[in-house]
Amino acid sequence: MKSSAKSTAPAPYDCDVLVIGGGIVGLSTAHALTRAAPGTRVTVLEKEPGPARHQTGRNSGVIHSGIYYRPGSLKARFAVRGAAEMVKFCAEHGIPHEVTGKLIVATERAELPRLHSLIQRGRQNGIPVRELGPAQIAEREPHVRGLAAIHVGTTGICDFGAVAAQLARLAEDAGAEVRYGAELAAVDRRPGRGVAVRTSDGSVLRARAMVNCAGLHCDAVARLAGDDPPARVVPFRGEYFELDPAREHLVRGLVYPVPDPAFPFLGVHLTRGVGGGVHIGPNAVPALAREGYDWRTLRPAELGTVLAYPGAWRIARRHWRYGAGELRRSLSKRAFTTAVRRLLPEVTGADLIRSPAGVRAQAVLRDGTLVDDFLITEAPHTVHVLNAPSPAATASLPIGREVAERALGALAR
Ligand SMILES: Cc1cc2nc3c(=O)[nH]c(=O)nc-3n(C[C@H](O)[C@H](O)[C@H](O)COP(=O)(O)OP(=O)(O)OC[C@H]3O[C@@H](n4cnc5c(N)ncnc54)[C@H](O)[C@@H]3O)c2cc1C
């Protein structure tokens, strides 16, 4: 970084821990720091004018039970614990939420073995699940068609944007500073001298340690700090429709397909949200920018970085058939509707209204492997959160504590 930080003698630090990113993970980390070590001076830099403007404010709003994740993984441990904590947090702070339970429905015989594997996995993760036949599916969701299903009682819904805003308030009440409209532009890290950063408006801030919770930009922030992250973000957009209010009676709660184990995405699902409306989605298509919420948004530099990354080409080669299907369902409402009708045969194209999309920050290794688990790495004076896709909103309270603990460890070294 070219800043005055280069030449001066060690200046007093402006804060102890600098958190980059005011999404749910960064704000949970800031909150956890103020709880674990009161008196620690924490500053959060968020480039947008408020919290939760990206993944945190553009998701399905589902508190995941933890059924899908490999036993022992960070995702499994943090989702199971995080779901219970999230319900409690919402109740304590008056944030809209509900423990609704959900159905995972097999619509074809070929999906039955995978449904049974999920039951095993759920039990290994300590999650109570019930097996349902077609008649029991119809009792719970009269308009959904399925051969067999599992009912997961601990799944819920909430407003993660409101959770992030509350975490920001709690952190601020405990002395943290959250700066909005503050985009990190450069980092200068020196052994034994902490981190100096410059924001795009030219301000310089010195911190004893930096935590990177920049979501869709986390790999770029790691590179600004001089680190070579083991994975890069490949942005996958998730598009949604909402059900015409006159047809909302078709869906009572949460209905998911059996996921394809080759992908960390759960498949297009039906979600009755905290506001009462029903969302259908998200699919998974490549985004042409990290914040590319539609096909028109293209950032050549960001797209170039993805296209220059061997991992992106390897995914494309390995999963082209699946990808082509997702592209078709993105470009053609008729194809999307046909896919939804497997679960909900009565739905028609006229019932579906486009609604805002989200973009997932999915970390991908050079060999094209989609990083499945949460990925948190450490470097001198720095902690990087390099993969925090779903269910990281659900798991944000335990993730925040884990990252805070590592940041406090970096201060002690
Ligand atoms: C379509 C979709 C559906 C999902 N559904 C669910 C679900 O139902 N349940 C669930 O648990 N999870 C779900 N997720 C995942 C969940 O939303 C994310 O795991 C979670 O929000 C990640 O939070 P974050 O703080 O890491 O990222 P973000 O919310 O993206 O926050 C990162 C922040 O960093 C800021 N930033 C980036 N670069 C800079 C910079 N240089 N300077 C300053 N600030 C910067 C950004 O502006 C942003 O606000 C879904 C995600 C998507 C996209």
Coordinates of C-alpha atoms in Angstrom, one line a residue, residues 179-398:
R179 CA -18.4 2.6 9.7
Y180 CA -20.7 2.4 6.6
G181 CA -19.7 3.7 3.2
A182 CA -16.1 2.7 4.0
E183 CA -14.6 0.5 1.4
L184 CA -11.3 -1.2 2.1
A185 CA -8.9 -0.4 -0.9
A186 CA -5.4 -1.3 0.3
V187 CA -3.7 -3.1 3.1
D188 CA -0.1 -2.8 4.4
R189 CA 0.8 -5.6 6.9
R190 CA 4.2 -5.5 8.7
P191 CA 5.6 -8.2 11.0
G192 CA 5.1 -7.0 14.6
R193 CA 3.4 -3.8 13.5
G194 CA -0.1 -4.9 12.8
V195 CA -2.1 -3.8 9.8
A196 CA -2.6 -0.4 8.2
V197 CA -5.5 -0.1 5.8
R198 CA -6.6 2.6 3.4
T199 CA -10.2 3.1 2.4
S200 CA -11.3 4.3 -1.0
D201 CA -11.9 7.8 0.3
G202 CA -8.2 7.9 1.4
S203 CA -8.6 7.5 5.2
V204 CA -5.9 5.4 6.9
L205 CA -6.6 3.1 9.9
R206 CA -4.1 1.1 11.9
A207 CA -5.1 -2.0 13.7
R208 CA -3.4 -4.7 15.7
A209 CA -5.3 -7.4 13.7
M210 CA -7.6 -7.6 10.7
V211 CA -10.5 -10.0 10.2
N212 CA -11.7 -10.5 6.6
C213 CA -15.4 -11.2 6.4
A214 CA -15.8 -9.6 3.0
G215 CA -18.1 -12.3 1.6
L216 CA -18.2 -12.2 -2.2
H217 CA -14.8 -10.2 -2.1
C218 CA -13.1 -12.2 0.6
D219 CA -10.4 -13.7 -1.7
A220 CA -9.7 -10.3 -3.2
V221 CA -9.3 -8.8 0.3
A222 CA -6.9 -11.7 1.2
R223 CA -4.8 -10.8 -1.8
L224 CA -4.8 -7.1 -0.9
A225 CA -3.3 -8.3 2.4
G226 CA -0.5 -10.1 0.5
D227 CA -1.9 -13.6 1.1
D228 CA -2.4 -16.3 -1.5
P229 CA -5.8 -17.8 -0.6
P230 CA -6.1 -21.6 -1.3
A231 CA -9.5 -21.0 -3.0
R232 CA -11.1 -18.3 -5.1
V233 CA -14.7 -17.0 -5.0
V234 CA -16.8 -18.1 -8.0
P235 CA -20.1 -16.2 -7.8
F236 CA -23.2 -18.3 -8.3
R237 CA -26.4 -16.3 -8.6
G238 CA -29.6 -17.7 -7.1
E239 CA -32.8 -16.5 -8.8
Y240 CA -36.2 -16.5 -7.1
F241 CA -39.8 -16.2 -8.1
E242 CA -42.6 -15.4 -5.7
L243 CA -46.0 -17.1 -5.8
D244 CA -48.8 -14.8 -6.8
P245 CA -50.6 -13.9 -3.5
A246 CA -53.8 -15.4 -4.9
R247 CA -52.1 -18.8 -5.1
E248 CA -50.1 -18.8 -1.8
H249 CA -52.5 -21.4 -0.4
L250 CA -50.6 -23.9 -2.6
V251 CA -47.7 -23.9 -0.1
R252 CA -48.1 -24.1 3.7
G253 CA -44.5 -24.2 4.9
L254 CA -41.1 -25.2 3.6
V255 CA -40.7 -27.8 0.9
Y256 CA -37.3 -28.9 -0.5
P257 CA -36.3 -31.4 -3.2
V258 CA -33.7 -34.1 -2.5
P259 CA -30.4 -32.3 -3.2
D260 CA -27.8 -33.5 -5.7
P261 CA -24.8 -34.5 -3.6
A262 CA -22.4 -33.2 -6.2
F263 CA -23.3 -29.6 -5.3
P264 CA -23.4 -27.7 -2.1
F265 CA -26.6 -26.1 -3.3
L266 CA -30.0 -27.4 -2.0
G267 CA -32.1 -27.1 -5.1
V268 CA -35.1 -24.9 -5.9
H269 CA -37.3 -25.0 -2.9
L270 CA -40.7 -23.5 -1.8
T271 CA -40.4 -21.3 1.2
R272 CA -43.1 -19.5 3.1
G273 CA -41.2 -16.6 4.7
V274 CA -41.6 -14.6 7.8
G275 CA -43.7 -12.0 5.9
G276 CA -46.1 -14.7 4.8
G277 CA -45.3 -14.7 1.0
V278 CA -44.0 -17.8 -0.7
H279 CA -40.6 -17.7 -2.5
I280 CA -39.5 -20.3 -5.1
G281 CA -35.8 -20.7 -5.7
P282 CA -32.9 -20.3 -5.8
N283 CA -31.4 -21.9 -8.9
A284 CA -27.6 -21.6 -9.4
V285 CA -26.2 -19.9 -12.4
P286 CA -22.8 -18.2 -12.9
A287 CA -22.9 -14.5 -12.1
L288 CA -21.1 -12.2 -14.5
A289 CA -20.0 -10.0 -11.5
R290 CA -19.5 -10.7 -7.9
E291 CA -22.6 -8.5 -7.2
G292 CA -24.2 -9.5 -10.5
Y293 CA -27.9 -9.8 -9.5
D294 CA -29.1 -10.1 -13.1
W295 CA -27.7 -11.1 -16.5
R296 CA -27.2 -7.4 -17.4
T297 CA -24.7 -6.8 -14.7
L298 CA -21.2 -7.6 -16.0
R299 CA -17.9 -6.5 -14.6
P300 CA -15.2 -7.3 -17.1
A301 CA -12.4 -7.2 -14.5
E302 CA -14.2 -9.6 -12.1
L303 CA -15.4 -11.9 -14.9
G304 CA -11.8 -11.9 -16.3
T305 CA -10.5 -13.0 -12.9
V306 CA -12.9 -15.9 -12.8
L307 CA -12.2 -16.9 -16.4
A308 CA -8.5 -16.8 -15.8
Y309 CA -8.9 -19.2 -12.8
P310 CA -8.4 -22.9 -13.8
G311 CA -10.8 -24.0 -11.1
A312 CA -13.7 -22.3 -12.8
W313 CA -13.0 -24.1 -16.1
R314 CA -12.7 -27.4 -14.3
I315 CA -16.2 -26.9 -12.7
A316 CA -17.6 -26.0 -16.1
R317 CA -16.1 -29.2 -17.7
R318 CA -17.2 -31.5 -14.9
H319 CA -20.8 -30.1 -14.4
W320 CA -21.6 -28.8 -17.9
R321 CA -24.8 -30.9 -18.2
Y322 CA -26.2 -29.7 -14.9
G323 CA -25.1 -26.1 -15.7
A324 CA -26.8 -26.2 -19.0
G325 CA -30.1 -27.2 -17.4
E326 CA -29.7 -24.4 -14.8
L327 CA -29.0 -21.8 -17.6
R328 CA -32.1 -23.0 -19.5
R329 CA -34.3 -22.6 -16.4
S330 CA -32.8 -19.2 -15.8
L331 CA -33.4 -17.9 -19.3
S332 CA -36.8 -19.6 -19.8
K333 CA -39.6 -19.1 -17.3
R334 CA -41.4 -22.0 -18.9
A335 CA -38.5 -24.4 -18.2
F336 CA -38.3 -23.1 -14.6
T337 CA -42.0 -23.7 -14.1
T338 CA -41.8 -27.2 -15.5
A339 CA -39.0 -28.0 -13.0
V340 CA -41.1 -26.6 -10.1
R341 CA -44.1 -28.6 -11.2
R342 CA -42.3 -31.8 -10.2
L343 CA -43.0 -30.8 -6.6
L344 CA -46.0 -28.6 -7.1
P345 CA -48.0 -29.8 -10.1
E346 CA -50.7 -27.1 -9.9
V347 CA -48.3 -24.2 -10.4
T348 CA -48.4 -22.4 -13.7
G349 CA -46.1 -19.7 -15.3
A350 CA -48.8 -17.1 -14.6
D351 CA -48.5 -17.8 -10.8
L352 CA -44.8 -16.9 -10.7
I353 CA -43.5 -13.3 -10.3
R354 CA -39.8 -12.6 -10.5
S355 CA -38.3 -11.4 -7.3
P356 CA -34.8 -10.2 -6.3
A357 CA -31.9 -12.6 -6.7
G358 CA -28.9 -13.3 -4.4
V359 CA -25.3 -14.2 -5.3
R360 CA -23.5 -16.9 -3.4
A361 CA -19.8 -16.5 -2.6
Q362 CA -18.7 -20.1 -3.4
A363 CA -15.0 -20.9 -2.8
V364 CA -13.5 -23.1 -5.5
L365 CA -10.1 -24.8 -5.4
R366 CA -7.7 -24.7 -8.4
D367 CA -8.7 -28.3 -9.3
G368 CA -12.4 -27.3 -9.6
T369 CA -13.5 -28.7 -6.3
L370 CA -16.3 -26.6 -4.7
V371 CA -15.2 -26.1 -1.1
D372 CA -17.8 -27.8 0.9
D373 CA -17.1 -26.8 4.5
F374 CA -16.6 -23.3 6.0
L375 CA -13.0 -22.2 5.5
I376 CA -11.3 -19.9 7.9
T377 CA -7.5 -19.4 7.6
E378 CA -5.0 -17.4 9.6
A379 CA -2.0 -15.3 8.6
P380 CA 0.1 -12.9 10.6
H381 CA -2.2 -10.3 12.3
T382 CA -5.0 -11.6 10.1
V383 CA -7.9 -14.0 10.0
H384 CA -9.6 -14.7 6.7
V385 CA -13.1 -16.2 6.3
L386 CA -12.7 -17.6 2.8
N387 CA -15.9 -19.8 2.5
A388 CA -19.1 -18.9 4.4
P389 CA -21.9 -20.0 2.1
S390 CA -25.2 -21.4 3.3
P391 CA -25.8 -22.2 6.2
A392 CA -23.5 -19.5 7.4
A393 CA -26.4 -17.1 8.2
T394 CA -27.9 -19.8 10.4
A395 CA -24.5 -20.6 11.9
S396 CA -23.4 -17.0 12.2
L397 CA -23.4 -16.8 16.0
P398 CA -21.0 -19.8 16.5

